[in-house]
mmCIF file of C-alpha atoms in Angstrom:
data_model
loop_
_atom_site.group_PDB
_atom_site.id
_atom_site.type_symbol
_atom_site.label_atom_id
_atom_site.label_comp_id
_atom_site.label_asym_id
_atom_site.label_seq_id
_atom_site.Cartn_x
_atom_site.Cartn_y
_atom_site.Cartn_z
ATOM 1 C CA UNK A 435 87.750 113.146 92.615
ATOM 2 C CA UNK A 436 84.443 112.315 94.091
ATOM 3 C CA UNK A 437 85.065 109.813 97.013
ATOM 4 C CA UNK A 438 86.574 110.416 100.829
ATOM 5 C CA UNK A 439 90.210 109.026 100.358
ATOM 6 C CA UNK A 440 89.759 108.160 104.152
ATOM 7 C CA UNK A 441 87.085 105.237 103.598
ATOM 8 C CA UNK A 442 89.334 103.783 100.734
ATOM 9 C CA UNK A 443 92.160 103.656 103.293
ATOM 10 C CA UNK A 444 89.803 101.459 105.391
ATOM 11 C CA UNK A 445 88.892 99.243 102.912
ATOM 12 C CA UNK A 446 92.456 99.271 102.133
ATOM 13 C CA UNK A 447 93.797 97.825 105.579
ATOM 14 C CA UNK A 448 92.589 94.722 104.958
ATOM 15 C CA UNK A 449 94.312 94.072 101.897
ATOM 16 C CA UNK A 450 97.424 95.723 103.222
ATOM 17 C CA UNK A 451 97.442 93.113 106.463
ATOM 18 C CA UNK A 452 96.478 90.226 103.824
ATOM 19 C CA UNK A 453 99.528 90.810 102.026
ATOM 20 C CA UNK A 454 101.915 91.184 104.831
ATOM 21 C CA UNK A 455 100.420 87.904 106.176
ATOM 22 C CA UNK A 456 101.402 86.152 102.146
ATOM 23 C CA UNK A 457 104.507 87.877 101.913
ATOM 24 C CA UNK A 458 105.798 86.701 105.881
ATOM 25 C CA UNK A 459 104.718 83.343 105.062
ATOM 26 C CA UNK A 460 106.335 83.444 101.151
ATOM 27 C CA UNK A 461 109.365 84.411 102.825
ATOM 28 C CA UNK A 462 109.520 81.699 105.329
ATOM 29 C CA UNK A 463 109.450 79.288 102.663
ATOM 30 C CA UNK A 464 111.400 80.402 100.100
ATOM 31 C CA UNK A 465 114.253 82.146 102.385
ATOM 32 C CA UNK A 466 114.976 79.984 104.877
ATOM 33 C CA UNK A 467 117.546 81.009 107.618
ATOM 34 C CA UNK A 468 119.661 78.435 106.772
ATOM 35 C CA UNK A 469 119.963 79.540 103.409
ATOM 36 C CA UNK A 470 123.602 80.093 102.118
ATOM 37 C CA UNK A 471 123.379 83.499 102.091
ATOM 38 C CA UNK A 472 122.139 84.370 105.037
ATOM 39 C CA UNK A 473 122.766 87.894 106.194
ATOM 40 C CA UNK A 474 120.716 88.624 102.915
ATOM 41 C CA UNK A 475 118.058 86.286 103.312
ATOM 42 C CA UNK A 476 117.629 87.562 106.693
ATOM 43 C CA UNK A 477 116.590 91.228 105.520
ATOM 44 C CA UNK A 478 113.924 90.057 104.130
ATOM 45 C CA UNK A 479 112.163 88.398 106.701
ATOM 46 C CA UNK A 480 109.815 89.542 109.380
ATOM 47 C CA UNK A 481 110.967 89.827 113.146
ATOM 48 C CA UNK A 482 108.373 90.496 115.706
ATOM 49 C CA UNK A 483 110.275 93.600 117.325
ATOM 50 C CA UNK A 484 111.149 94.959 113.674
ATOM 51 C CA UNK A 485 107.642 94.366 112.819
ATOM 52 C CA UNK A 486 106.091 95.634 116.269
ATOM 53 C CA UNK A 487 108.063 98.681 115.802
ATOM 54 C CA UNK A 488 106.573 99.554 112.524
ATOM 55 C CA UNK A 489 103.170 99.067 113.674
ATOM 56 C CA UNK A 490 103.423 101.398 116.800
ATOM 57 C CA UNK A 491 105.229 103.806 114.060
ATOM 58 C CA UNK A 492 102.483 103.706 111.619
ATOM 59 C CA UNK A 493 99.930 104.511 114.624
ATOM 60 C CA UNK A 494 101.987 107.383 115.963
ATOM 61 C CA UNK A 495 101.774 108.676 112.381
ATOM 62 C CA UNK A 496 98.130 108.070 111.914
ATOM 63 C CA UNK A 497 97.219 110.119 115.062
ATOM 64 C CA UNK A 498 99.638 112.945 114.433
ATOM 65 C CA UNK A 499 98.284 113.091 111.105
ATOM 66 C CA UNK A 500 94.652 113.407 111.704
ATOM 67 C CA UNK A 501 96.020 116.188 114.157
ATOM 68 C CA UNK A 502 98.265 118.045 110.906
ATOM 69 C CA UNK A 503 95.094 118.071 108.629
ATOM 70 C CA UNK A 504 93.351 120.194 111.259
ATOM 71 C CA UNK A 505 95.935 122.781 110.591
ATOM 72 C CA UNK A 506 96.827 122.395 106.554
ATOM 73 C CA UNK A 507 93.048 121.864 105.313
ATOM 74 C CA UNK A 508 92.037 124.892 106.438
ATOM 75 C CA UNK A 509 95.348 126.785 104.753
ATOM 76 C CA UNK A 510 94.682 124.708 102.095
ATOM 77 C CA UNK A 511 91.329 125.897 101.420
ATOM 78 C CA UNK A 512 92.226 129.895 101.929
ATOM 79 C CA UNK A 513 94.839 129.307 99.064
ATOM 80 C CA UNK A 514 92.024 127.624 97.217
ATOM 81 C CA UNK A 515 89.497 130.565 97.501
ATOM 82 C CA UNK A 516 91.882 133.286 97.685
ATOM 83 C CA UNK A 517 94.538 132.499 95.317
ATOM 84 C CA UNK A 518 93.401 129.522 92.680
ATOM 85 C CA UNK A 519 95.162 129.939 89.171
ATOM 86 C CA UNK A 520 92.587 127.205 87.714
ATOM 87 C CA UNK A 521 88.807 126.402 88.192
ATOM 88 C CA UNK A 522 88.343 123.090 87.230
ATOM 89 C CA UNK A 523 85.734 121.405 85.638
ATOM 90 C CA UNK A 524 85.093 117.861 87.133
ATOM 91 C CA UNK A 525 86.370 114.737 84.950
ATOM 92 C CA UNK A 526 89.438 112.865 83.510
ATOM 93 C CA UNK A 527 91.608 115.874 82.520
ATOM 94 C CA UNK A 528 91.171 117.162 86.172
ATOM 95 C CA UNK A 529 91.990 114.228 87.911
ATOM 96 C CA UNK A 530 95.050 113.258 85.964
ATOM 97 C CA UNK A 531 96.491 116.914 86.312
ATOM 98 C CA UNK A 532 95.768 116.632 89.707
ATOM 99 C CA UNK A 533 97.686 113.044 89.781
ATOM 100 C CA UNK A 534 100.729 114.445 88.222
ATOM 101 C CA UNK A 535 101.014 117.319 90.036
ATOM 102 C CA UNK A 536 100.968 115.608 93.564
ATOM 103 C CA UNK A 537 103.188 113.211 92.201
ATOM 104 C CA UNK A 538 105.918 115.772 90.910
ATOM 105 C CA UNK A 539 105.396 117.632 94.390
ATOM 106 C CA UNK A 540 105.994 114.347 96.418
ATOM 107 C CA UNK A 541 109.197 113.955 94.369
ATOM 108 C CA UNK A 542 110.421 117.474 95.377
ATOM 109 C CA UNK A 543 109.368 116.932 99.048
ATOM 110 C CA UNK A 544 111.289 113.388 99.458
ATOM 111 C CA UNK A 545 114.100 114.822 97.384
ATOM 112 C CA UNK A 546 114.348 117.634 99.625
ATOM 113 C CA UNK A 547 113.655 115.213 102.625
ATOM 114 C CA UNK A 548 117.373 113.478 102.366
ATOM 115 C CA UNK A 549 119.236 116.903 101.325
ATOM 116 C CA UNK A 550 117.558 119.450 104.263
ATOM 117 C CA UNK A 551 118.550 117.754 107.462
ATOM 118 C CA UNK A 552 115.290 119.394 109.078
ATOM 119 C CA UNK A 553 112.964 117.255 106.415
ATOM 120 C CA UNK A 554 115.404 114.111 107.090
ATOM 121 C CA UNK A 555 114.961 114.379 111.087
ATOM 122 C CA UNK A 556 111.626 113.236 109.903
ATOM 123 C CA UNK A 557 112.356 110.950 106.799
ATOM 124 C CA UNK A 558 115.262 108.972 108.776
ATOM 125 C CA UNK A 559 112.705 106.828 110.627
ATOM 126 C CA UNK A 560 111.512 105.342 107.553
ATOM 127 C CA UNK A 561 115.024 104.120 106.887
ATOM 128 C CA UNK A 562 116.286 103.189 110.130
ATOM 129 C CA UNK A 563 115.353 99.603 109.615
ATOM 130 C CA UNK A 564 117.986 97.313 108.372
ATOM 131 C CA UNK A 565 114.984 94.913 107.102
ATOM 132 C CA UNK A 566 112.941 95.576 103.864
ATOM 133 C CA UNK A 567 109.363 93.677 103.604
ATOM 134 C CA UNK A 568 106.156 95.378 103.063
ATOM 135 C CA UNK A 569 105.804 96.128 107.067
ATOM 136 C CA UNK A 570 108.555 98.412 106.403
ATOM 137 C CA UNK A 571 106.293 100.953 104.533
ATOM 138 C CA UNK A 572 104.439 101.712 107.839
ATOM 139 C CA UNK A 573 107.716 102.721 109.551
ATOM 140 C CA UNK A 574 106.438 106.616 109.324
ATOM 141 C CA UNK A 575 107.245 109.410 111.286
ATOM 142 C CA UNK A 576 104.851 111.572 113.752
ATOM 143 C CA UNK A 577 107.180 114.570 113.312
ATOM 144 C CA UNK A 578 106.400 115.035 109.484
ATOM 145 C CA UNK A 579 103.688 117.890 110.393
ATOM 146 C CA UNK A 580 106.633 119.359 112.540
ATOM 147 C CA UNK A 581 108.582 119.155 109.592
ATOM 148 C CA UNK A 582 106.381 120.692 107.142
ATOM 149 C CA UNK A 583 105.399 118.032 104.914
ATOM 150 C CA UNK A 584 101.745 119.506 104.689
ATOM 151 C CA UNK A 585 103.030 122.546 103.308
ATOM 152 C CA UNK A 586 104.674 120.946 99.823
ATOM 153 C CA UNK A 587 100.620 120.415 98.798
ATOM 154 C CA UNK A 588 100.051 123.962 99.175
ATOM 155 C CA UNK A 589 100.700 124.596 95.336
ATOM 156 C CA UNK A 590 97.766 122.050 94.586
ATOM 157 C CA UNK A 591 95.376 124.464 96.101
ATOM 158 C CA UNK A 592 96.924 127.450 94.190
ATOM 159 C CA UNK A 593 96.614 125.100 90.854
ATOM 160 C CA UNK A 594 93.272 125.160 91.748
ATOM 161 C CA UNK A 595 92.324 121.569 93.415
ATOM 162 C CA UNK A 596 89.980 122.201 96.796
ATOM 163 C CA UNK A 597 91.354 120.441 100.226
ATOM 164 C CA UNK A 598 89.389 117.206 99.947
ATOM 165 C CA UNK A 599 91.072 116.465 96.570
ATOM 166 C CA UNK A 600 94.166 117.633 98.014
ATOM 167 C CA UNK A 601 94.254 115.166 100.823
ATOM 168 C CA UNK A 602 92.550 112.666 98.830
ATOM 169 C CA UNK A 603 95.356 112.320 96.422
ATOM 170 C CA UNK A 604 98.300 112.518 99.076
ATOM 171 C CA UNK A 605 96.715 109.796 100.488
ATOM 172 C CA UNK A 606 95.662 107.572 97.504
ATOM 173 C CA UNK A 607 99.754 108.556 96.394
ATOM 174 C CA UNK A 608 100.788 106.925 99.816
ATOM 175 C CA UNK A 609 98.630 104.065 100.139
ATOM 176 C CA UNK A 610 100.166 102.831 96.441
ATOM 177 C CA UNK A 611 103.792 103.393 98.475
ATOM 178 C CA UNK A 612 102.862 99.918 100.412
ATOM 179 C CA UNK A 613 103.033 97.929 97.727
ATOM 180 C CA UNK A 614 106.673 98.457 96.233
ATOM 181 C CA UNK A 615 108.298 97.832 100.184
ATOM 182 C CA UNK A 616 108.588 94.349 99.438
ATOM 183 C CA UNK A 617 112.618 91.510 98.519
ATOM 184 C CA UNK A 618 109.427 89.268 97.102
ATOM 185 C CA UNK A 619 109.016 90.381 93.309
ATOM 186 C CA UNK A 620 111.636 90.758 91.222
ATOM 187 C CA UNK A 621 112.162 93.120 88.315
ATOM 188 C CA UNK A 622 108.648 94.300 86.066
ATOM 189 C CA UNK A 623 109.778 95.067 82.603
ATOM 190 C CA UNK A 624 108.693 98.033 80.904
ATOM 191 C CA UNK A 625 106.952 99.198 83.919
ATOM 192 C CA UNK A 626 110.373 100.003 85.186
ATOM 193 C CA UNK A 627 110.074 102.639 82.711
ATOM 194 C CA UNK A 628 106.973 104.173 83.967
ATOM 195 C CA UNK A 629 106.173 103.580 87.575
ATOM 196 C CA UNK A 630 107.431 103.356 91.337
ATOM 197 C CA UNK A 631 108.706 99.181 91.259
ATOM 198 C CA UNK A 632 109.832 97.100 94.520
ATOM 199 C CA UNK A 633 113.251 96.822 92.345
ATOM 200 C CA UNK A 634 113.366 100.594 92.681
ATOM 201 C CA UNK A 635 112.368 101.569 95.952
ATOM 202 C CA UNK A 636 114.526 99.012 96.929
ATOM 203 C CA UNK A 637 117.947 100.757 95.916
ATOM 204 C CA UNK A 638 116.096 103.892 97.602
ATOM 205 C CA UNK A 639 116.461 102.037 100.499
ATOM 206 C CA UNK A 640 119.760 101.106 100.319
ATOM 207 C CA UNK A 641 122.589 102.852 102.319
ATOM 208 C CA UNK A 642 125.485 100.993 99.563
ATOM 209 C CA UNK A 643 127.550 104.357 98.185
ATOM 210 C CA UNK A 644 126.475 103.727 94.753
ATOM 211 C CA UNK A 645 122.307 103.217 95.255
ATOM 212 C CA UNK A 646 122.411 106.085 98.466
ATOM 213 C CA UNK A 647 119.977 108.837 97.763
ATOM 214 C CA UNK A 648 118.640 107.642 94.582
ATOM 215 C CA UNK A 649 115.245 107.058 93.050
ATOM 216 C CA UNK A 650 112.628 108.806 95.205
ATOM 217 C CA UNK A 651 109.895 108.324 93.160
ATOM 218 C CA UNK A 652 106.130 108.093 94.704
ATOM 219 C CA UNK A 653 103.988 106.822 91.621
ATOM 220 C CA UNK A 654 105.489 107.622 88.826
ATOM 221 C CA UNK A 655 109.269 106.514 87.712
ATOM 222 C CA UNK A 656 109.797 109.386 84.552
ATOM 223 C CA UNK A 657 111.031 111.861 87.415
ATOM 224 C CA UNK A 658 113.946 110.293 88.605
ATOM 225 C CA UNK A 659 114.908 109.684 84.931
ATOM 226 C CA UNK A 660 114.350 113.021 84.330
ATOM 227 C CA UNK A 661 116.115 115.092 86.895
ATOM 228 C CA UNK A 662 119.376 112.203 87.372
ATOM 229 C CA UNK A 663 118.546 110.823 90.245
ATOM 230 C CA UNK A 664 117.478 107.375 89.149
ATOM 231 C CA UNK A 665 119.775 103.964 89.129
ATOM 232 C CA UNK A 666 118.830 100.224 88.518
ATOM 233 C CA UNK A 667 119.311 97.720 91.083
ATOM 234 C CA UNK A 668 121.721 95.536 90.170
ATOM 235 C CA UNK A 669 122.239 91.793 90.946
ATOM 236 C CA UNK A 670 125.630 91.978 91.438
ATOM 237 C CA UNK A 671 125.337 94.450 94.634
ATOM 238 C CA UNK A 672 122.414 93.472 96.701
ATOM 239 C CA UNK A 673 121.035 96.046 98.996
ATOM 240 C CA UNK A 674 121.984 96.763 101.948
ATOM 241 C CA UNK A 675 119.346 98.606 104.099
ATOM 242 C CA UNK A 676 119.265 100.889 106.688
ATOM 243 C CA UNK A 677 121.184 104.122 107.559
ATOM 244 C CA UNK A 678 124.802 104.599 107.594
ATOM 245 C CA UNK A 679 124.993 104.899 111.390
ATOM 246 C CA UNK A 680 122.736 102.221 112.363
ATOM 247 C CA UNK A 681 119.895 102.759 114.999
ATOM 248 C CA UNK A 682 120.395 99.587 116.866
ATOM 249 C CA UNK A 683 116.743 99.920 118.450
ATOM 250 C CA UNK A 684 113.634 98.699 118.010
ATOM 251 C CA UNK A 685 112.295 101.318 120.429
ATOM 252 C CA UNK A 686 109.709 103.433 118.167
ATOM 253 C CA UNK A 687 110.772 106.335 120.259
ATOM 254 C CA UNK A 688 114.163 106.625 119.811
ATOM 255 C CA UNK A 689 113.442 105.846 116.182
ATOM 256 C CA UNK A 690 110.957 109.093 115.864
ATOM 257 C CA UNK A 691 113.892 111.107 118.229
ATOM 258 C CA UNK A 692 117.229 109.910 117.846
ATOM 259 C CA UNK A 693 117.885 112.682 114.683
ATOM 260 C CA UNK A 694 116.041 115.281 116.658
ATOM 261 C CA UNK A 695 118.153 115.178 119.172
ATOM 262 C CA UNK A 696 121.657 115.187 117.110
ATOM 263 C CA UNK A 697 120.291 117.654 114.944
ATOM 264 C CA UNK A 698 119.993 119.886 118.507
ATOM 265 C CA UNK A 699 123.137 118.993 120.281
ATOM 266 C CA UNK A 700 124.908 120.615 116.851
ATOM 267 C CA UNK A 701 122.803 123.152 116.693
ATOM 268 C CA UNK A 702 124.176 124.447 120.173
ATOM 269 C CA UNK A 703 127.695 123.193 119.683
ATOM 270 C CA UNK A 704 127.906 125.459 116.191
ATOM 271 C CA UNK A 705 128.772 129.295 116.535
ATOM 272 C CA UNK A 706 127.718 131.814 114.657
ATOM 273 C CA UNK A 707 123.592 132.326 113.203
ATOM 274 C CA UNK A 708 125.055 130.968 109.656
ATOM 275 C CA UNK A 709 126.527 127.813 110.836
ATOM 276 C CA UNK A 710 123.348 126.904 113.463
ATOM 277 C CA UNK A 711 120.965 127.687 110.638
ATOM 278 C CA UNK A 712 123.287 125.344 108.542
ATOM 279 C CA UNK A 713 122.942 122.228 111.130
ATOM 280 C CA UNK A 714 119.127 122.363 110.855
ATOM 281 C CA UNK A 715 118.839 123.299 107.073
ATOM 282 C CA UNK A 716 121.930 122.005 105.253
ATOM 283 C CA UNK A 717 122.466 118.469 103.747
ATOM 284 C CA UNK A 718 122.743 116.023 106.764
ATOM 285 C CA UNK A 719 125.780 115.185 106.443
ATOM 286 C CA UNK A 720 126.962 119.177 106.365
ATOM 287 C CA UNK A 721 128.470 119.578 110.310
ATOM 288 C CA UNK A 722 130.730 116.467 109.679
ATOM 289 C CA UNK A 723 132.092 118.192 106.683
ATOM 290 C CA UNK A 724 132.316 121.085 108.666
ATOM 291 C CA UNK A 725 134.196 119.451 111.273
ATOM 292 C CA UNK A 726 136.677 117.556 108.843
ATOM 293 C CA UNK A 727 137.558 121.280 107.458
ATOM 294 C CA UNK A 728 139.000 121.899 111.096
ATOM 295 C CA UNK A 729 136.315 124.185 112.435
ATOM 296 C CA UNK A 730 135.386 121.552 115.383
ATOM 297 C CA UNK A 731 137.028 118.391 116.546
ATOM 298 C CA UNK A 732 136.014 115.426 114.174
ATOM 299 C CA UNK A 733 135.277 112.106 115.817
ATOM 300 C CA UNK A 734 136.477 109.223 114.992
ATOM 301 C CA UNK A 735 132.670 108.263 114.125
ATOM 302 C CA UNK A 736 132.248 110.797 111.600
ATOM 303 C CA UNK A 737 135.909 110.266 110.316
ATOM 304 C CA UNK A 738 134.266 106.652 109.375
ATOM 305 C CA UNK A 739 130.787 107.736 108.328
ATOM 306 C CA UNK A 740 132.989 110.239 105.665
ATOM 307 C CA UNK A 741 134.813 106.929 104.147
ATOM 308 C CA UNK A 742 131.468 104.802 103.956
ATOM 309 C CA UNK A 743 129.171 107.196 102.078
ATOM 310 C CA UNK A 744 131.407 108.319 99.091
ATOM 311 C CA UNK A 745 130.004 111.380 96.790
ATOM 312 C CA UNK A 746 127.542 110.130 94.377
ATOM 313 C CA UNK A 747 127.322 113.257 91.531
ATOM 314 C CA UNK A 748 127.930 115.886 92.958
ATOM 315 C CA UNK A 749 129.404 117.140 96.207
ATOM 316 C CA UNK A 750 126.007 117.905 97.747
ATOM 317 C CA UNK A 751 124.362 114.726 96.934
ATOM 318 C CA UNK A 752 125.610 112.444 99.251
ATOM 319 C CA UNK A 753 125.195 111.335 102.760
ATOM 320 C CA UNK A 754 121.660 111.702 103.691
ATOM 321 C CA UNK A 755 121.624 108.165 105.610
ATOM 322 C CA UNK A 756 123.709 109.803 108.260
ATOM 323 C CA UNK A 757 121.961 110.416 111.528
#
């Protein structure tokens, strides 16, 4: 991969503003407020502090990015020369392994990122909107390098890929994320089969008990379909975004904080080294379960957040939405 991902990023921004401008303007056309259904027309549509929110998010990201690649390009590129399985010879065959292999480790790190409550601290801001549009996809979070995003690309460098490939693809993964945060298109056909589709990535972003913590696919659909984890919007339950306790704030800090600072007051509330290490590493959801066995007074919030997010298969996977 012979290009800096950075300058197609640039060029990028353009397009990514163009479209928001279409798809606010589609929207106010074709989903009118005073449309019958309302509440789910109004999801849809852009509001300046939703929207202001997301850009102050995406810059907070940007700048505590450029900070994180400081410290992982350089780790990155003593795996690379220390440790590399692979050399590489420059063409096709390189660049899709390359492709793949981000794409299967960006499944595993947002799969991770709503079952390890210290990766979901981070994750939840992307969520905590009750509004889906393509705005939404800059709601990111400046605490990912805090919570050790960087490090999931580490294997890339052992597979033999140097740090400028390595970045180059997280980025190039991401920037194709933009496109699928959008109510506008509807279902694609076959290419539900095979890639990351706004009909998908919109039951990710759903906090209904039967679409929560589904379908975390970056690029390519097959992995959800192949590790269980994939299911189809349906028409007859639309969406319903957001997170099960809802943040109630446009403010981008409390949005960046708000799990931060629940994760700690548990942490310091728990006793014993087993059950603190379990409120920052456990599923999110794990010190309301605790408390509903008896071992600390539940409240009569997490007595309701228990009855809204039902199991989905297993009695791990559920509850990630949960701040």
């Amino acid at each position: 991969m012979q290009f800096d991902a950075q300058w197609l990023l640039l060029a990028l921004a353009p397009v990514f503003l163009a479209c928001i401008g279409w798809e606010a303007w589609h929207l106010s056309r074709t989903r009118p407020r005073t449309a019958p259904n309302a509440a789910a027309a109004d999801n849809a549509r852009y509001t300046w502090p939703d929207t202001l929110c997301n850009a102050a998010l995406a810059l907070m990201h940007q700048g505590a990015d450029k900070l994180a690649w400081l410290v992982a390009v350089p780790v990155y590129a003593y795996v690379y020369r220390h440790f590399r399985l692979v050399s590489w010879q420059p063409g096709f065959v390189a660049w899709f392994a390359l492709f793949v292999a981000q794409d299967l480790l960006y499944y595993a790190f947002h799969r991770a990122s709503h079952r390890v409550r210290w990766l979901w601290a981070a994750h939840v801001v992307h969520h905590s909107s009750e509004r889906l549009n393509l705005s939404t996809a800059f709601r990111q979070s400046l605490m990912y390098p805090v919570a050790g995003m960087w490090m999931f690309w580490i294997p890339l460098a052992l597979l033999g890929f140097t740090p400028e490939q390595v970045v180059a693809i997280v980025l190039v993964n991401l920037a194709f994320q933009f496109f699928v945060h959008t109510q506008a298109i509807g279902k694609l056909g076959w290419l539900e089969y095979v890639l990351n589709t706004p009909s998908m990535h919109r039951v990710h972003h759903a906090r209904n008990a039967r679409y929560i913590d589904r379908n975390f696919a970056g690029v390519l659909a097959i992995w959800d379909r192949m590790f269980g984890s994939y299911v189809e919007e349906d028409a007859r339950e639309a969406p319903d975004y957001g997170i099960v306790k809802p943040l109630a704030s446009c403010n981008p800090l409390k949005a960046t904080f708000h799990e931060w600072l629940a994760m700690a007051r548990d942490f310091a509330r728990m006793s014993g080294w087993r059950s603190r290490a379990a409120a920052l590493f456990a599923p999110p959801d794990w010190c309301e379960r605790h408390d509903a066995l008896g071992l600390a007074p539940v409240t009569a919030a997490a007595a309701h957040a228990r009855h809204v997010v039902p199991e989905n298969d297993t009695e791990a996977e559920f509850g990630s939405r949960n701040p």
